[in-house]
Amino acid sequence: MAAGAMAQQIADPYAEALLALASAHNLVDSFAADIRFVVAALEAAPELGQFLASPIIKVEAKKQLLESVLQDQIHPLILNTFKLLTDRRRIMFITAVCQRFLELQRKLQRVALAEVTSAIELTDVHKQAIRDRVMQFSQVSSVELQSYVDSSLIGGVIIKVGSQVMDLSLRGQLRRLALQLA
C-alpha cells in the first residue's frame, strides 16, 4: 500500500469523526476555521510537524506541546482528537486528518475548492470573477480559492477544480500552438 493511501486510510475515520462532532454541535464552520489555523501553523513551522512525527519523542511531551500551542487557539474537541491521535501514535497523520476534514466539510456544504495559478498576484476583482466562473460550471453554492503565483506562466491563469483543469495561461496557449504546428 502506498504511503499516501495508508495516510488517507488512517486519516479518514478521524476526519469523519471530527465532522460528525462538528455537525452534532452545529460548529462545522468554527471547526473548519480552527483546522485551517492548524494547517497554517504546521506549514509555518515545519519543525512542529517534525517534533510530532518523531518516534523518539514521548507521547506525553507531544501532548504537552499540543496543549501549550493550541489550547487557547482551537476548540477543545479538536484538541482532544489530536491528543487521541498522539495516544494511538498516529499524530504524524495530523496534516492528512486536517486536509480530509476540510474536503469533507466542503463536500457537506457544497463548496468547491479552486486552485488558481497565475503569473501575478490576483486582485480581488479577478478572484471574484474566477469564483463566479467556477460557480457557473460546477453547480456549487460557493467557491474557496487557493491562489499561487508562477511567473513561468507569462500571463493568464490555470484553474483546477477537482479533476477539471482550465489552462488559460499564455504558456499553455503556446504549448497548444506548438503541438498544432508539429
XYZ file of N, CA and C in Angstrom:
546
model
N 0.856 -1.183 0.000
C 0.000 0.000 0.000
C 0.895 1.237 0.000
N 0.601 2.189 -0.859
C 1.392 3.409 -0.957
C 1.229 4.232 0.318
N 2.268 5.047 0.603
C 2.250 5.849 1.830
C 1.058 6.799 1.857
N 0.743 7.412 0.707
C -0.386 8.336 0.645
C -1.712 7.640 0.889
N -1.856 6.443 0.341
C -3.092 5.683 0.533
C -3.238 5.243 1.982
N -2.106 4.870 2.594
C -2.153 4.471 4.001
C -2.518 5.664 4.882
N -1.919 6.816 4.597
C -2.239 8.022 5.366
C -3.717 8.362 5.221
N -4.231 8.229 4.010
C -5.644 8.524 3.772
C -6.542 7.546 4.519
N -6.163 6.281 4.509
C -6.953 5.258 5.200
C -6.974 5.512 6.710
N -5.871 5.971 7.254
C -5.808 6.272 8.684
C -6.534 7.586 8.991
N -6.399 8.567 8.114
C -6.975 9.894 8.362
C -8.492 9.914 8.251
N -9.050 9.118 7.343
C -10.496 9.165 7.090
C -11.368 9.023 8.339
N -11.176 7.993 9.157
C -12.081 7.862 10.313
C -11.989 9.033 11.299
N -10.784 9.562 11.482
C -10.626 10.693 12.399
C -11.284 11.947 11.830
N -11.105 12.188 10.542
C -11.720 13.350 9.904
C -13.245 13.234 9.919
N -13.736 12.035 9.651
C -15.188 11.819 9.670
C -15.746 12.005 11.083
N -15.011 11.540 12.079
C -15.455 11.719 13.465
C -15.472 13.199 13.842
N -14.444 13.941 13.413
C -14.424 15.381 13.684
C -15.604 16.078 13.021
N -15.908 15.687 11.789
C -17.038 16.305 11.095
C -18.360 15.947 11.777
N -18.482 14.717 12.247
C -19.691 14.308 12.964
C -19.844 15.110 14.258
N -18.740 15.294 14.976
C -18.774 16.112 16.198
C -19.177 17.548 15.870
N -18.572 18.094 14.827
C -18.868 19.471 14.438
C -20.339 19.618 14.050
N -20.844 18.658 13.288
C -22.247 18.711 12.866
C -23.189 18.584 14.054
N -22.856 17.683 14.970
C -23.708 17.464 16.147
C -23.801 18.704 17.033
N -22.728 19.488 17.076
C -22.710 20.687 17.912
C -22.934 21.967 17.098
N -23.303 21.804 15.809
C -23.531 22.935 14.921
C -22.311 23.869 14.868
N -21.132 23.272 14.737
C -19.880 24.027 14.746
C -19.012 23.743 13.516
N -19.618 23.373 12.410
C -18.837 22.985 11.236
C -17.939 24.132 10.771
N -18.485 25.339 10.669
C -17.678 26.474 10.211
C -16.578 26.816 11.205
N -16.901 26.749 12.487
C -15.909 27.023 13.525
C -14.780 25.997 13.502
N -15.142 24.723 13.379
C -14.134 23.660 13.300
C -13.264 23.850 12.054
N -13.892 24.204 10.930
C -13.133 24.404 9.693
C -12.124 25.539 9.862
N -12.529 26.612 10.513
C -11.602 27.729 10.759
C -10.453 27.277 11.659
N -10.767 26.507 12.695
C -9.719 26.009 13.601
C -8.764 25.067 12.866
N -9.318 24.211 12.029
C -8.487 23.265 11.273
C -7.580 24.026 10.306
N -8.111 25.062 9.677
C -7.275 25.889 8.788
C -6.148 26.544 9.571
N -6.432 26.958 10.791
C -5.400 27.538 11.653
C -4.297 26.513 11.922
N -4.680 25.281 12.221
C -3.698 24.224 12.499
C -2.849 23.946 11.261
N -3.494 23.863 10.096
C -2.759 23.619 8.850
C -1.760 24.747 8.606
N -2.202 25.986 8.808
C -1.312 27.136 8.609
C -0.148 27.097 9.600
N -0.427 26.709 10.838
C 0.642 26.623 11.850
C 1.656 25.546 11.479
N 1.179 24.416 10.978
C 2.082 23.338 10.574
C 2.908 23.736 9.347
N 2.314 24.508 8.448
C 3.054 24.973 7.269
C 4.072 26.040 7.658
N 3.703 26.915 8.595
C 4.593 27.994 9.007
C 5.748 27.491 9.866
N 5.527 26.416 10.602
C 6.565 25.870 11.497
C 6.724 24.375 11.233
N 7.459 24.014 10.186
C 7.620 22.589 9.868
C 8.248 21.785 11.001
N 9.019 22.460 11.847
C 9.629 21.755 12.977
C 8.579 21.245 13.958
N 7.429 21.887 14.012
C 6.325 21.411 14.848
C 5.857 20.046 14.358
N 5.645 19.923 13.057
C 5.239 18.646 12.480
C 6.308 17.577 12.643
N 7.571 17.976 12.514
C 8.674 17.028 12.690
C 8.736 16.532 14.134
N 8.523 17.434 15.083
C 8.509 17.067 16.501
C 7.395 16.058 16.769
N 6.198 16.350 16.244
C 5.052 15.480 16.484
C 5.234 14.114 15.813
N 5.896 14.089 14.661
C 6.067 12.840 13.915
C 7.224 11.988 14.438
N 8.084 12.559 15.251
C 9.267 11.841 15.703
C 8.900 10.662 16.613
N 9.377 9.458 16.280
C 9.093 8.301 17.134
C 9.928 8.300 18.420
N 10.926 9.138 18.472
C 11.818 9.183 19.642
C 11.188 9.967 20.787
N 10.384 10.967 20.457
C 9.801 11.847 21.471
C 8.600 11.163 22.112
N 8.547 11.256 23.417
C 7.500 10.584 24.192
C 6.125 11.210 23.931
N 5.106 10.373 24.062
C 3.727 10.772 23.828
C 3.336 11.943 24.725
N 3.710 11.893 25.983
C 3.339 12.971 26.917
C 3.936 14.306 26.507
N 5.170 14.300 26.005
C 5.807 15.539 25.552
C 5.053 16.112 24.357
N 4.605 15.256 23.470
C 3.845 15.700 22.302
C 2.500 16.295 22.733
N 1.834 15.633 23.672
C 0.544 16.135 24.151
C 0.710 17.478 24.862
N 1.786 17.620 25.626
C 2.043 18.897 26.300
C 2.289 20.011 25.286
N 3.031 19.687 24.226
C 3.276 20.682 23.186
C 1.972 21.080 22.501
N 1.151 20.102 22.161
C -0.145 20.399 21.539
C -0.974 21.315 22.430
N -1.011 21.002 23.723
C -1.778 21.831 24.653
C -1.219 23.237 24.723
N 0.092 23.376 24.862
C 0.676 24.707 25.025
C 0.513 25.558 23.764
N 0.561 24.926 22.595
C 0.475 25.683 21.348
C -0.974 25.933 20.928
N -1.851 24.955 21.131
C -3.191 25.029 20.547
C -4.342 25.238 21.529
N -4.095 25.091 22.820
C -5.196 25.085 23.793
C -6.107 26.307 23.682
N -5.542 27.495 23.565
C -6.366 28.703 23.508
C -6.727 29.094 22.079
N -6.299 28.279 21.098
C -6.484 28.635 19.701
C -7.589 27.841 19.004
N -7.827 26.612 19.455
C -8.795 25.756 18.775
C -9.803 25.180 19.767
N -10.890 24.664 19.249
C -11.940 24.076 20.071
C -11.389 22.868 20.842
N -11.803 22.694 22.101
C -11.303 21.573 22.901
C -11.560 20.195 22.289
N -12.649 20.033 21.549
C -12.919 18.737 20.920
C -11.879 18.402 19.847
N -11.418 19.411 19.133
C -10.371 19.191 18.129
C -9.064 18.844 18.833
N -8.750 19.589 19.883
C -7.526 19.316 20.643
C -7.562 17.897 21.212
N -8.703 17.482 21.725
C -8.826 16.121 22.257
C -8.629 15.071 21.158
N -9.109 15.366 19.970
C -8.896 14.441 18.842
C -7.409 14.324 18.527
N -6.704 15.453 18.553
C -5.260 15.425 18.306
C -4.525 14.665 19.415
N -5.012 14.788 20.643
C -4.403 14.026 21.741
C -4.652 12.524 21.550
N -5.845 12.189 21.069
C -6.154 10.787 20.777
C -5.234 10.257 19.669
N -5.017 11.068 18.647
C -4.057 10.690 17.605
C -2.674 10.427 18.213
N -2.299 11.266 19.150
C -0.998 11.112 19.806
C -0.954 9.827 20.618
N -1.994 9.571 21.397
C -2.046 8.345 22.201
C -1.957 7.095 21.331
N -2.572 7.155 20.172
C -2.578 5.989 19.281
C -1.383 5.975 18.321
N -0.442 6.892 18.566
C 0.789 7.001 17.771
C 0.499 7.223 16.289
N -0.483 8.086 16.052
C -0.854 8.427 14.673
C -0.819 9.935 14.438
N -0.172 10.655 15.333
C -0.134 12.114 15.230
C 0.626 12.563 13.985
N 1.472 11.696 13.435
C 2.189 12.077 12.204
C 1.233 12.264 11.030
N -0.013 11.833 11.194
C -1.026 11.983 10.148
C -1.932 13.192 10.395
N -1.516 14.098 11.269
C -2.351 15.253 11.620
C -2.693 16.093 10.389
N -1.730 16.292 9.495
C -2.000 17.089 8.298
C -3.008 16.372 7.401
N -2.864 15.076 7.254
C -3.807 14.306 6.430
C -5.214 14.360 7.026
N -5.318 14.288 8.344
C -6.623 14.376 9.015
C -7.239 15.750 8.758
N -6.438 16.783 8.914
C -6.937 18.145 8.706
C -7.387 18.354 7.262
N -6.577 17.930 6.305
C -6.929 18.089 4.894
C -8.204 17.318 4.562
N -8.311 16.101 5.086
C -9.510 15.290 4.816
C -10.752 15.917 5.447
N -10.612 16.464 6.653
C -11.736 17.151 7.288
C -12.216 18.289 6.392
N -11.280 19.089 5.879
C -11.654 20.223 5.036
C -12.322 19.758 3.739
N -11.859 18.639 3.175
C -12.507 18.079 1.991
C -13.949 17.684 2.306
N -14.135 16.995 3.427
C -15.481 16.554 3.817
C -16.388 17.746 4.114
N -15.835 18.758 4.758
C -16.603 19.960 5.080
C -17.042 20.661 3.798
N -16.142 20.767 2.825
C -16.505 21.402 1.544
C -17.598 20.595 0.842
N -17.471 19.258 0.877
C -18.482 18.412 0.236
C -19.840 18.579 0.927
N -19.838 18.588 2.247
C -21.071 18.746 3.016
C -21.759 20.064 2.708
N -20.971 21.128 2.613
C -21.533 22.459 2.409
C -21.571 22.882 0.943
N -21.279 21.926 0.036
C -21.277 22.190 -1.399
C -20.396 23.378 -1.762
N -19.162 23.302 -1.309
C -18.171 24.328 -1.603
C -17.100 23.697 -2.490
N -16.790 24.358 -3.597
C -15.745 23.862 -4.493
C -14.415 24.506 -4.110
N -13.356 23.719 -4.169
C -12.012 24.241 -3.966
C -11.397 24.475 -5.337
N -11.073 25.717 -5.629
C -10.445 26.070 -6.897
C -9.000 26.480 -6.620
N -8.078 25.724 -7.196
C -6.662 26.060 -7.086
C -6.309 26.878 -8.318
N -5.920 28.132 -8.095
C -5.666 29.057 -9.191
C -4.187 29.423 -9.197
N -3.538 29.158 -10.325
C -2.143 29.528 -10.501
C -2.103 30.634 -11.541
N -1.464 31.747 -11.193
C -1.400 32.882 -12.110
C 0.030 33.405 -12.194
N 0.283 34.204 -13.219
C 1.616 34.766 -13.412
C 1.901 35.870 -12.404
N 0.853 36.562 -11.972
C 0.994 37.636 -10.983
C -0.063 37.444 -9.897
N 0.078 38.178 -8.809
C -0.899 38.123 -7.727
C -2.252 38.625 -8.244
N -3.310 37.883 -7.955
C -4.644 38.242 -8.425
C -5.266 39.327 -7.548
N -5.997 40.223 -8.192
C -6.732 41.249 -7.450
C -8.039 40.644 -6.955
N -8.708 41.341 -6.065
C -9.996 40.863 -5.558
C -11.031 40.762 -6.677
N -10.961 41.662 -7.648
C -11.895 41.631 -8.789
C -11.675 40.362 -9.600
N -10.402 40.018 -9.855
C -10.090 38.796 -10.594
C -10.544 37.555 -9.820
N -10.294 37.569 -8.529
C -10.689 36.415 -7.703
C -12.199 36.214 -7.742
N -12.955 37.322 -7.676
C -14.418 37.212 -7.715
C -14.882 36.714 -9.078
N -14.238 37.161 -10.143
C -14.600 36.695 -11.495
C -14.344 35.195 -11.613
N -13.254 34.723 -11.047
C -12.951 33.289 -11.076
C -13.976 32.518 -10.264
N -14.328 33.032 -9.076
C -15.352 32.379 -8.258
C -16.658 32.246 -9.033
N -17.080 33.340 -9.682
C -18.325 33.335 -10.448
C -18.273 32.300 -11.575
N -17.152 32.243 -12.269
C -16.996 31.300 -13.389
C -17.055 29.854 -12.883
N -16.380 29.596 -11.789
C -16.370 28.238 -11.234
C -17.762 27.858 -10.743
N -18.473 28.792 -10.125
C -19.829 28.507 -9.643
C -20.760 28.178 -10.810
N -20.554 28.810 -11.958
C -21.391 28.549 -13.129
C -21.240 27.116 -13.620
N -20.015 26.627 -13.721
C -19.835 25.303 -14.315
C -19.802 24.163 -13.312
N -19.699 24.449 -12.024
C -19.604 23.337 -11.069
C -20.858 23.130 -10.221
N -21.844 24.001 -10.336
C -23.110 23.839 -9.608
C -22.915 23.722 -8.097
N -22.120 24.615 -7.517
C -21.895 24.619 -6.076
C -22.453 25.908 -5.484
N -22.553 25.933 -4.152
C -23.103 27.124 -3.505
C -22.054 28.206 -3.289
N -20.784 27.816 -3.161
C -19.715 28.811 -3.046
C -18.388 28.187 -3.476
N -17.379 29.039 -3.597
C -16.066 28.609 -4.075
C -15.001 29.124 -3.129
N -14.117 28.218 -2.741
C -12.962 28.574 -1.920
C -11.741 28.595 -2.838
N -11.006 29.707 -2.842
C -9.848 29.842 -3.715
C -8.544 29.627 -2.962
N -7.654 28.884 -3.596
C -6.262 28.809 -3.156
C -5.458 29.329 -4.326
N -4.778 30.442 -4.134
C -4.066 31.027 -5.265
C -2.560 30.896 -5.084
N -1.909 30.656 -6.211
C -0.464 30.513 -6.268
C 0.058 31.388 -7.393
N 1.290 31.850 -7.279
C 1.916 32.654 -8.321
C 3.043 31.840 -8.942
N 3.033 31.785 -10.283
C 4.075 31.093 -11.041
C 4.427 31.980 -12.231
N 5.530 32.692 -12.131
C 5.899 33.655 -13.175
C 6.208 32.989 -14.509
N 6.440 31.677 -14.526
C 6.726 30.991 -15.784
C 5.482 30.878 -16.673
N 4.311 31.204 -16.156
C 3.090 31.173 -16.968
C 3.057 32.316 -17.973
N 3.866 33.332 -17.779
C 3.952 34.529 -18.605
C 2.722 35.413 -18.402
N 1.544 34.859 -18.498
C 0.299 35.594 -18.298
C -0.851 34.605 -18.225
N -2.006 35.059 -17.792
C -3.172 34.199 -17.697
C -3.206 33.400 -16.412
N -4.093 32.399 -16.379
C -4.276 31.586 -15.178
C -4.512 30.123 -15.545
N -4.253 29.267 -14.569
C -4.638 27.869 -14.643
C -5.566 27.632 -13.458
N -6.765 27.143 -13.735
C -7.753 26.906 -12.686
C -7.997 25.409 -12.595
N -7.822 24.860 -11.396
C -8.062 23.435 -11.183
C -9.166 23.287 -10.139
N -10.233 22.601 -10.519
C -11.337 22.301 -9.618
C -11.553 20.800 -9.684
N -11.165 20.113 -8.616
C -11.243 18.658 -8.628
C -10.330 18.108 -9.698
N -10.883 17.328 -10.614
C -10.072 16.754 -11.687
C -10.126 17.601 -12.958
N -10.907 18.668 -12.943
C -11.012 19.533 -14.118
C -9.945 20.617 -14.069
N -9.276 20.830 -15.201
C -8.243 21.854 -15.297
C -8.555 22.737 -16.493
N -8.594 24.042 -16.257
C -8.746 25.019 -17.334
C -7.437 25.781 -17.431
N -6.682 25.536 -18.501
C -5.403 26.201 -18.708
C -5.625 27.405 -19.610
N -5.709 28.558 -19.008
C -5.921 29.804 -19.733
C -4.653 30.651 -19.719
N -3.512 29.992 -19.571
C -2.237 30.706 -19.479
C -1.616 30.874 -20.862
N -0.741 31.853 -21.000
C -0.018 32.034 -22.254
C 0.903 30.856 -22.522
N 1.509 30.318 -21.465
C 2.372 29.150 -21.623
C 1.574 27.984 -22.211
N 0.367 27.767 -21.720
C -0.489 26.698 -22.224
C -0.909 26.942 -23.660
N -1.231 28.191 -23.989
C -1.609 28.517 -25.365
C -0.437 28.295 -26.316
N 0.772 28.683 -25.885
C 1.964 28.465 -26.711
C 2.231 26.974 -26.913
N 2.026 26.200 -25.860
C 2.227 24.748 -25.948
C 1.213 24.125 -26.925
N -0.045 24.544 -26.834
C -1.068 24.028 -27.753
C -0.767 24.425 -29.202
N -0.297 25.660 -29.403
C 0.065 26.124 -30.741
C 1.233 25.315 -31.295
N 2.222 25.038 -30.456
C 3.377 24.234 -30.892
C 2.930 22.834 -31.279
N 2.006 22.250 -30.556
C 1.502 20.901 -30.885
C 0.752 20.923 -32.217
N 0.011 21.984 -32.483
C -0.727 22.099 -33.735
C 0.229 22.243 -34.911
N 1.312 22.949 -34.719
C 2.276 23.170 -35.788
C 3.140 21.938 -36.051
N 3.290 21.106 -35.025
C 4.186 19.944 -35.169
C 3.568 18.832 -35.985
